[in-house]
Tab-separated table of C-alpha atoms in Angstrom:
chain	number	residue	atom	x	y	z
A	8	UNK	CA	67.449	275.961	99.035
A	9	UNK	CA	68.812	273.161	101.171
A	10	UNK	CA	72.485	273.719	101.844
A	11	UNK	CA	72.902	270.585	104.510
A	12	UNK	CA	75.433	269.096	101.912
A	13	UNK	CA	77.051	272.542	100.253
A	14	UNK	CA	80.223	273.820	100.568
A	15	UNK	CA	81.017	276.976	102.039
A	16	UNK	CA	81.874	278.423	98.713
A	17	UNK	CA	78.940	277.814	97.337
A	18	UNK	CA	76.771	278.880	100.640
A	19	UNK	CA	78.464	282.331	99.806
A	20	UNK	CA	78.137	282.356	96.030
A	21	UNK	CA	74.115	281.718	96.529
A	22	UNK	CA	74.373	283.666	98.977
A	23	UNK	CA	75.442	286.640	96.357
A	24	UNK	CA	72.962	285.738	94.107
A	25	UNK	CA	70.312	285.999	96.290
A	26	UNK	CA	71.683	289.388	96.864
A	27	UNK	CA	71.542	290.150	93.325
A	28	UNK	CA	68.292	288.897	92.856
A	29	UNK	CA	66.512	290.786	95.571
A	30	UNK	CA	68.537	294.062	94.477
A	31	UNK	CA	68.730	294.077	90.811
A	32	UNK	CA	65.826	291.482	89.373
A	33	UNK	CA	62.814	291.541	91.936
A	34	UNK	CA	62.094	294.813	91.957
A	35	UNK	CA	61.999	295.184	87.823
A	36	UNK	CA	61.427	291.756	86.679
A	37	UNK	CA	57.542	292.497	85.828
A	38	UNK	CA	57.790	295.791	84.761
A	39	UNK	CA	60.287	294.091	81.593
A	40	UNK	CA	58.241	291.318	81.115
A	41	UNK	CA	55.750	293.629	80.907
A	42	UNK	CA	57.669	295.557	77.709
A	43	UNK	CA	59.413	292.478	76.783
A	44	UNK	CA	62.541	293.680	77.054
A	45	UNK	CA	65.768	292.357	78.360
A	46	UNK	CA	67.163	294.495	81.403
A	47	UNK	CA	70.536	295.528	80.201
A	48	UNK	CA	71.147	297.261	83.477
A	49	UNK	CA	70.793	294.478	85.308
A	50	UNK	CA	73.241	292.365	82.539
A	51	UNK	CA	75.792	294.754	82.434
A	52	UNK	CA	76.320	294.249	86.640
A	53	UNK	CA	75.870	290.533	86.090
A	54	UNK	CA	79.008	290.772	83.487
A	55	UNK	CA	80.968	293.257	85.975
A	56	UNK	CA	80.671	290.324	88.639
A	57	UNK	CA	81.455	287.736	85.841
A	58	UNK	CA	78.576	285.987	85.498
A	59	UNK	CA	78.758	285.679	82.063
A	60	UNK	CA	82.220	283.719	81.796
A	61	UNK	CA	82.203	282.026	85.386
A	62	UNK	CA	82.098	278.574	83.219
A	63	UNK	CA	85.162	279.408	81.538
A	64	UNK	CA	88.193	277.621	83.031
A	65	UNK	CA	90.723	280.272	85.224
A	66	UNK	CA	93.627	280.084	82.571
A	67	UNK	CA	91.000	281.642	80.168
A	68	UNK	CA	89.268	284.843	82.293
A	69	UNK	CA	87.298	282.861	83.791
A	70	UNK	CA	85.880	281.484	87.061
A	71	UNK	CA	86.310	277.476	86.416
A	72	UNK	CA	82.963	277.362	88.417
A	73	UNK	CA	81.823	273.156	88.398
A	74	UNK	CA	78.185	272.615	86.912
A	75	UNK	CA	76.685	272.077	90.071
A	76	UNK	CA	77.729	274.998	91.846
A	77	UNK	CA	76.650	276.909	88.565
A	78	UNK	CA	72.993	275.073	88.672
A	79	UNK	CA	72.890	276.035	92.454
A	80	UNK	CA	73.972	279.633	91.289
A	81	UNK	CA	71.117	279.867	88.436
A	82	UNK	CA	68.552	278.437	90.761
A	83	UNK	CA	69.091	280.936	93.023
A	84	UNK	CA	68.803	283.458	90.701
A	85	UNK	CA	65.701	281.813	88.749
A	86	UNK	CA	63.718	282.517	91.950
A	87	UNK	CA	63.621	286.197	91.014
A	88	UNK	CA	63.684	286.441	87.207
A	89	UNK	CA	63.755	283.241	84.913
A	90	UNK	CA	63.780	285.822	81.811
A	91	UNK	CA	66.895	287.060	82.907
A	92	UNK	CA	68.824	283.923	83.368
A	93	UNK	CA	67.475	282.492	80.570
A	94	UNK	CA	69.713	285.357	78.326
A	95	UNK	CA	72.615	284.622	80.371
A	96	UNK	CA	72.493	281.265	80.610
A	97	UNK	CA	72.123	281.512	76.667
A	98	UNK	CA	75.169	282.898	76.376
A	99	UNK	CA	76.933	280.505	78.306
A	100	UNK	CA	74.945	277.615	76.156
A	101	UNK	CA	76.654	278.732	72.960
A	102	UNK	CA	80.346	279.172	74.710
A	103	UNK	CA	79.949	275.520	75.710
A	104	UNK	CA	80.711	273.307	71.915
A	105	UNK	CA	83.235	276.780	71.701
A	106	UNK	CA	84.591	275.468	75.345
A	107	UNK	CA	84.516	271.468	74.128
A	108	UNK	CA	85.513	271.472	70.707
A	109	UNK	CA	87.244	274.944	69.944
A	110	UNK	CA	90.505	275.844	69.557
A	111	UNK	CA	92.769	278.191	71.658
A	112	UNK	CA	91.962	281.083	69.375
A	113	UNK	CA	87.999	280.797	69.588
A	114	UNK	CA	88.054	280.087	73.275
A	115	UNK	CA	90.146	283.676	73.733
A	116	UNK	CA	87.447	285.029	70.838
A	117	UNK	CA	84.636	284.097	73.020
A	118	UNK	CA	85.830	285.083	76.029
A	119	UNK	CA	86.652	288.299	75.118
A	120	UNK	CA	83.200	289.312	73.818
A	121	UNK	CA	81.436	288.029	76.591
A	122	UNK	CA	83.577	289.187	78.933
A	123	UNK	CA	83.176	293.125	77.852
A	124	UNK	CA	79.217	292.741	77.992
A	125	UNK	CA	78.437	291.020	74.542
A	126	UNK	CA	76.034	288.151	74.067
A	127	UNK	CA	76.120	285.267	72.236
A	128	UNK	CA	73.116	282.912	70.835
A	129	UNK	CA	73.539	278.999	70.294
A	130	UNK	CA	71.770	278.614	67.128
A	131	UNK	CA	70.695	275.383	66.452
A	132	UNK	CA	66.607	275.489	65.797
A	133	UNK	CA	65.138	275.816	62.233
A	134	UNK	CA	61.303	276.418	61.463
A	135	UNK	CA	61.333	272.200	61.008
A	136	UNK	CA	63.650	270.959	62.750
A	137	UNK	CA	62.998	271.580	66.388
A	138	UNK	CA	63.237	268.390	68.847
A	139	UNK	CA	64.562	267.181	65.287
A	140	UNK	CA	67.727	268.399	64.676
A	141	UNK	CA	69.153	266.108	62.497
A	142	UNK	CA	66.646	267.878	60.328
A	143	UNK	CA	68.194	271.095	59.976
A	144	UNK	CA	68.580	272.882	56.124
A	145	UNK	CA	71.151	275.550	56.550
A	146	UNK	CA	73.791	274.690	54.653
A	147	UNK	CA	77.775	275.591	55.029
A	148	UNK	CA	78.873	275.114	51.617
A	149	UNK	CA	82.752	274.997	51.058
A	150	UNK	CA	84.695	276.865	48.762
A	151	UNK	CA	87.823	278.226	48.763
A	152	UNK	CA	89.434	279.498	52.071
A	153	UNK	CA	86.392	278.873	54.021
A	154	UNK	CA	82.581	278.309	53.890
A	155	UNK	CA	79.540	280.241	52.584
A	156	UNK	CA	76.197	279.818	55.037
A	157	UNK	CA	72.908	279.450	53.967
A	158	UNK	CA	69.819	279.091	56.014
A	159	UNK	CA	67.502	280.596	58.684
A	160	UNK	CA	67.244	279.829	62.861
A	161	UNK	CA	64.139	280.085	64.591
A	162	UNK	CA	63.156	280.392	68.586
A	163	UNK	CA	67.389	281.671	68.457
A	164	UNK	CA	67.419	282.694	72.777
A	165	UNK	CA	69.269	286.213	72.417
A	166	UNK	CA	69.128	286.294	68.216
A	167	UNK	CA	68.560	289.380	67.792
A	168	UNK	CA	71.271	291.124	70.640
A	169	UNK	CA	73.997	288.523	70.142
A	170	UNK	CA	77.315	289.493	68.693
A	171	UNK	CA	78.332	285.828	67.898
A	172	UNK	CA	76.548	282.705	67.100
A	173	UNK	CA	77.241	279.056	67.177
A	174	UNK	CA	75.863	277.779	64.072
A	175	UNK	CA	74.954	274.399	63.061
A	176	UNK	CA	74.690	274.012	59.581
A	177	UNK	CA	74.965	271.048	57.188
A	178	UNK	CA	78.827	270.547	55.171
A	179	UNK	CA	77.366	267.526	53.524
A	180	UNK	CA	73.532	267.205	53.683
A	181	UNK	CA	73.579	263.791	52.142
A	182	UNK	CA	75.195	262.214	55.067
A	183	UNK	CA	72.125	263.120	57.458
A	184	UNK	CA	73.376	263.996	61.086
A	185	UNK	CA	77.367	262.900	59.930
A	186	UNK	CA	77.285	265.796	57.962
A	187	UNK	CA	76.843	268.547	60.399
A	188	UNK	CA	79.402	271.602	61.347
A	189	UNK	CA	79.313	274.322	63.714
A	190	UNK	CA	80.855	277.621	63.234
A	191	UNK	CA	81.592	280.371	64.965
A	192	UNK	CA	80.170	283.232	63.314
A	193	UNK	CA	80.159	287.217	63.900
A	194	UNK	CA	77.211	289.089	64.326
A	195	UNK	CA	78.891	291.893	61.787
A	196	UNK	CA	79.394	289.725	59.265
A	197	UNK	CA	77.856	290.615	55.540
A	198	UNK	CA	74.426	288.762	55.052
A	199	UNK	CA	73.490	287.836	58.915
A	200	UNK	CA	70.406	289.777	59.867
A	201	UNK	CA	67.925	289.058	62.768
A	202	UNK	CA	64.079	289.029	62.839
A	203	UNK	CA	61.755	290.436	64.900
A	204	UNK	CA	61.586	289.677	69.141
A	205	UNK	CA	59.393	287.118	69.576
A	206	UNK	CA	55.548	288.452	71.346
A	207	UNK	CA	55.791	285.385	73.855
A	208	UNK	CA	53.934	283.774	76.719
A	209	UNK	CA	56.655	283.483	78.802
A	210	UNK	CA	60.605	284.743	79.359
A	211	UNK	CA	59.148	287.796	77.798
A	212	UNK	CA	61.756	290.149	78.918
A	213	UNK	CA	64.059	287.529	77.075
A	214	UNK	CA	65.386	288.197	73.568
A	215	UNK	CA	64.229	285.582	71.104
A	216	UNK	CA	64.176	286.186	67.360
A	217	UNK	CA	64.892	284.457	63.912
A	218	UNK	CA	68.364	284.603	62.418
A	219	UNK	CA	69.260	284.567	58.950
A	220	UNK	CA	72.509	283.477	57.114
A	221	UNK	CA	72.340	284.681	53.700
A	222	UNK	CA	75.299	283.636	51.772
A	223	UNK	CA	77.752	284.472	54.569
A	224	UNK	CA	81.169	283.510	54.062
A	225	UNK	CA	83.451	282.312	57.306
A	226	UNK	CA	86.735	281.534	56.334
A	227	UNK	CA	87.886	277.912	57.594
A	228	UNK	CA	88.956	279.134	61.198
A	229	UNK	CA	85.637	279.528	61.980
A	230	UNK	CA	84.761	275.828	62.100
A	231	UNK	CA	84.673	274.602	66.111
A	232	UNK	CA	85.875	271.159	65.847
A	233	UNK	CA	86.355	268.691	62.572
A	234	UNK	CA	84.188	268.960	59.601
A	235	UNK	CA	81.091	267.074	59.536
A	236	UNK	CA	81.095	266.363	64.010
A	237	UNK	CA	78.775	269.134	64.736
A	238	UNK	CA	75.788	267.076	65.624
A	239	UNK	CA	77.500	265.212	67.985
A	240	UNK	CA	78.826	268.512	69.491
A	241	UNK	CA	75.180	269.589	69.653
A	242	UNK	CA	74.082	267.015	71.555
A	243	UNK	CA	77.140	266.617	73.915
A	244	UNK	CA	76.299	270.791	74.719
A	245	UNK	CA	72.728	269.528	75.252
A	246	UNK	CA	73.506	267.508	77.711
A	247	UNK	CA	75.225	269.442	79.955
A	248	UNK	CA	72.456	272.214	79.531
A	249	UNK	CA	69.579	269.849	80.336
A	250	UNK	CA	70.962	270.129	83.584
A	251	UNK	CA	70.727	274.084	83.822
A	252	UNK	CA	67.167	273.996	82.610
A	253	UNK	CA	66.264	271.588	85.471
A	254	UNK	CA	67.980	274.294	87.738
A	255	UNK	CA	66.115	276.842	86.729
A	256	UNK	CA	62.794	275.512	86.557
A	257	UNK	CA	63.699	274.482	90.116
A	258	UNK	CA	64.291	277.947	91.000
A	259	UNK	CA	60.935	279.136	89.434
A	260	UNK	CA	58.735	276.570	91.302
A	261	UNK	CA	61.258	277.173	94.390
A	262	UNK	CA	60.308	281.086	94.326
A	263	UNK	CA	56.361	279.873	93.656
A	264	UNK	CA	56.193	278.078	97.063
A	265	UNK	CA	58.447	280.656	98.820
A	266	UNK	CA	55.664	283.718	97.723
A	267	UNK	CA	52.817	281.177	98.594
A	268	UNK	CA	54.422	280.705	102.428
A	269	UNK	CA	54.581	284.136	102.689
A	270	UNK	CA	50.704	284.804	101.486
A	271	UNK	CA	49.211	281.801	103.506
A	272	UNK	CA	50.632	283.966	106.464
A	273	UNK	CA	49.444	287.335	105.456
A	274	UNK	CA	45.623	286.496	103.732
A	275	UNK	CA	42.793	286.063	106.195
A	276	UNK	CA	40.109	284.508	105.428
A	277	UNK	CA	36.809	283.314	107.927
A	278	UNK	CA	39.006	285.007	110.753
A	279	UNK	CA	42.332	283.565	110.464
A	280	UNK	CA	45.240	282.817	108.058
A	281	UNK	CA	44.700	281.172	105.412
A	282	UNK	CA	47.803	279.006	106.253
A	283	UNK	CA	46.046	277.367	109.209
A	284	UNK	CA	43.963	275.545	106.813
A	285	UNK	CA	44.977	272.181	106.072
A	286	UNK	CA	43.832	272.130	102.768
A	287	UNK	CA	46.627	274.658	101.896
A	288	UNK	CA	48.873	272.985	104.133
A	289	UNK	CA	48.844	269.759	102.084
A	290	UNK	CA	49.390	271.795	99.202
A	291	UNK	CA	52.681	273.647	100.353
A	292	UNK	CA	53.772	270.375	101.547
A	293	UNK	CA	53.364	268.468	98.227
A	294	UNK	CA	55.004	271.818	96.435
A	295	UNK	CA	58.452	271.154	98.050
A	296	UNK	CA	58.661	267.332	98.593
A	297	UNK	CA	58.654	268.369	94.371
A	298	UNK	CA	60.924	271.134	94.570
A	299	UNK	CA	63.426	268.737	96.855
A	300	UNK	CA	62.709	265.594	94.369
A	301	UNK	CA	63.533	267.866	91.410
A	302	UNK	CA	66.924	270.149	92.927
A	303	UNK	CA	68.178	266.233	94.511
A	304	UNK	CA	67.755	265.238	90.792
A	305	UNK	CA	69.675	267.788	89.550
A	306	UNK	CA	72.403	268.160	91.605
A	307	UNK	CA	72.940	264.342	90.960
A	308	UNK	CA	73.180	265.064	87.202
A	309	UNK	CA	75.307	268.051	87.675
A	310	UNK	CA	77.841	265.741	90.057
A	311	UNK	CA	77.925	263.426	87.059
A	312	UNK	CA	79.338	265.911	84.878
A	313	UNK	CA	81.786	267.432	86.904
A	314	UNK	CA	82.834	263.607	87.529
A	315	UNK	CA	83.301	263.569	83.757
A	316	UNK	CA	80.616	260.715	83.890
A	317	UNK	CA	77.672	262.782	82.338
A	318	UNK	CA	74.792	260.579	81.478
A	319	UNK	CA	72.565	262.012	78.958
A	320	UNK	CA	69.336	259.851	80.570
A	321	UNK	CA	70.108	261.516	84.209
A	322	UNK	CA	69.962	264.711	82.496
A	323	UNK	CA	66.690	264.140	80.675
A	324	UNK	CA	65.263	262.897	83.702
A	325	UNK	CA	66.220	265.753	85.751
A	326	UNK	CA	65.313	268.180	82.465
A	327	UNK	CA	61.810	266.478	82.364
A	328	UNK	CA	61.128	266.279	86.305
A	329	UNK	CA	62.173	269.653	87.317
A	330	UNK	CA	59.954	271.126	84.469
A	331	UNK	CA	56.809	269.068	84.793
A	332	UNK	CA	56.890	269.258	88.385
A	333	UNK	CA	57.380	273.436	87.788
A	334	UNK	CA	54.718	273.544	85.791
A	335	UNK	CA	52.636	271.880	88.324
A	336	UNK	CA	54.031	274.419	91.076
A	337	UNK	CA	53.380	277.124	89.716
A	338	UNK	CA	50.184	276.362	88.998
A	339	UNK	CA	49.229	275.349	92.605
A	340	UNK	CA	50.487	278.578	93.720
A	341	UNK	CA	48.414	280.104	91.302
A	342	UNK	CA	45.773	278.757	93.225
A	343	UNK	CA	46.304	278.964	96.175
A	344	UNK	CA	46.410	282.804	95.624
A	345	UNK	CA	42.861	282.931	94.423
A	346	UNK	CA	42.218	286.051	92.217
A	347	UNK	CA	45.225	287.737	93.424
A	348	UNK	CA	47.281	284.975	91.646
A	349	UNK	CA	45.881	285.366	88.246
A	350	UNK	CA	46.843	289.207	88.748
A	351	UNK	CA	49.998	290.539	87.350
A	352	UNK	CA	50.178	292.170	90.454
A	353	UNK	CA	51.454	289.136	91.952
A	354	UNK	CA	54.423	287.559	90.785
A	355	UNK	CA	53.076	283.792	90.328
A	356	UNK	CA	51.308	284.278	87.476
A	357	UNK	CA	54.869	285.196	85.483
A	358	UNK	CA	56.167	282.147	86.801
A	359	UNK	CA	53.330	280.010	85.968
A	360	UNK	CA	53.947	281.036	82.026
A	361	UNK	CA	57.994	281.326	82.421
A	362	UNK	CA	57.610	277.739	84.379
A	363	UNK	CA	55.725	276.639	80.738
A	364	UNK	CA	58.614	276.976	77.981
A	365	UNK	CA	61.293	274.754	80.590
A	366	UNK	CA	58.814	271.785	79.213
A	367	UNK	CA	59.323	272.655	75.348
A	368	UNK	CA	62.691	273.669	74.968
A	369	UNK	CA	65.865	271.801	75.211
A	370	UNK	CA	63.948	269.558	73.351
A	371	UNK	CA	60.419	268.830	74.605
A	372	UNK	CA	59.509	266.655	77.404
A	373	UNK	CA	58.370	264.280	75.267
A	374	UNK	CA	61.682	263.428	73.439
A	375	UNK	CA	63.566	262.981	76.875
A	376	UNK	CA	61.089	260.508	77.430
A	377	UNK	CA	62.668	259.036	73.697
A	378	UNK	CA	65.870	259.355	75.230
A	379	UNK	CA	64.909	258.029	78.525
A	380	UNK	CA	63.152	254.820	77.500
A	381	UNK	CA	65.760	254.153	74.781
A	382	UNK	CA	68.552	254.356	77.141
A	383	UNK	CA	66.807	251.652	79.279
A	384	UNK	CA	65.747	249.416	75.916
A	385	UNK	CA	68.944	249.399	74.529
């Protein structure tokens, strides 16, 4: 990671996650994608160090860490495990509308299960309303003293673990995307279940399941925000976490050239390294002018929102770079490993399919381009 413009603070704070990374991720992060299944260990030393809440402003247990010292942070770690960052960096997706919109009370709430080693899910996607989320059908009808949920989440990052949920559901579905809420809803409460973990290409190790809301009643303190604002609060949260997705995909295709360096040294072939051969040089030379077009791109969007000037086209474009040009990383250093690469041996071929999903979710590379192009037509 270039650090010719970072402070010293966050020198040391990558600096710790790289520790982390080599100690607690590297050494296990095939062996859980392998059993798809989330490394609690791991989490549980993550939430010790405080991780989970570092968003959080001080007042409230937390660390009041800016977004792009957290982006550097989640980089950093990305190199080593995407699966892993992509459950915590879910739960810190679903504190955010909690963070914007909530009250004192819900703030403390979520704080305070995070903060002893829970999870929480942001649970926005339905079976048909992906990319479209004005689309959604659960519904949060009201009755007295609070609000009975109906509906099911798909694709829900850390469904089936989490013990809260942000949950977008429509108050009054005639009014399209003006009739939206989120809530704040408990894992224990009567009629949410979870489906099955998701058999996935990539971010196996991460949890991903259906949830479903089956006439669940939340009494009127659970709503973050006013009545009927929740799809603007979606896509505010969105916005900033366009800009951790470009992170991490920067730290996958980061830790893609960084294992290719260290094979072009080691693999002979026709007498000598394979990294004398400029046909591999070219390559590891077009990898990072990406990586460094994609992290520049990213910390410019993250500077935007700690300026409290967030743009939601920067974000897109960094969302949409730092994935495509991931995807196109990864695959490279698939390559340039030969056999060895398409081996689960070697760590590039997890990255190549974790790189994959960075281009999907979020909402798909294709709809920033929406967002991009009508941000310029407008």
């Amino acid at each position: 990671m270039s650090d010719f413009y970072m402070t010293e603070l966050q020198k040391e704070l990558v600096a710790v996650m790289k520790e982390f990374g080599e100690k607690e991720l590297k050494p296990f992060a095939g062996y859980y994608d392998e059993i798809a299944e989330f490394p609690m260990d791991a989490y549980k030393k993550a939430v010790k160090m405080g991780l989970s809440r570092m968003t959080f402003p001080v007042e409230y247990g937390g660390a009041g860490i800016d977004h792009k010292t957290h982006a550097m942070m989640m980089e950093e770690l990305a190199k080593y495990d995407a699966s892993f960052v992509n459950g915590l960096s879910a739960t810190v997706l679903a504190a955010l509308p909690v963070r914007l919109a909530g009250r004192t009370e819900q703030i403390e709430q979520m704080v305070t299960v995070i903060g002893n080693g829970g999870f929480a899910a942001f649970a926005l996607t339905e079976a048909n309303a992906g990319s479209d989320a004005a689309s959604i059908r659960t519904t949060a009808e009201k009755v007295d003293g609070g609000y009975i949920l109906n509906g099911s989440k798909c694709f829900i990052t850390n469904g089936n673990i989490a013990d809260i949920y942000v949950v977008f559901a429509k108050t009054e579905p005639e009014k399209g995307t003006r009739g939206i809420s989120a809530f704040l809803v408990e894992r224990n409460r009567e009629g949410v279940s979870v489906g099955k973990h998701e058999n996935k290409m990539g971010l196996r190790a991460a949890s991903t399941s259906d949830v479903i809301f089956d006439h669940v009643f939340v009494p009127e303190e659970s709503l973050i925000g006013q009545e009927n604002r929740g799809f603007k609060l979606a896509m505010q949260t969105l916005n900033y976490s366009r800009i951790e997705c470009a992170a991490v995909a920067t730290g996958i295709a980061q830790g893609a050239l960084e294992a290719c360096i260290t094979y072009a040294k080691e693999r002979n072939t026709f007498g000598k390294p394979i990294a004398s051969l400029q046909a591999i040089q070219f390559m590891l030379a077009d990898m990072e002018i990406q990586v460094q077009a994609a992290r520049a791109l990213t910390w410019q969007a993250a500077d935007l929102a700690d300026r409290d000037m967030i743009n939601p086209e920067i974000s897109s474009c960094a969302k949409t770079f730092a994935s495509d040009m991931a995807m196109k990383v990864t695959t490279d250093a698939v390559q340039i490993f030969g056999g060895y690469g398409y081996s689960k041996e070697f760590p590039v071929e997890k990255m190549m399919r974790d790189a994959k999903i960075y281009q999907i979710f979020e909402g798909t590379n294709q709809i920033q381009r929406v967002v991009i192009s009508g941000n310029l037509l407008k």
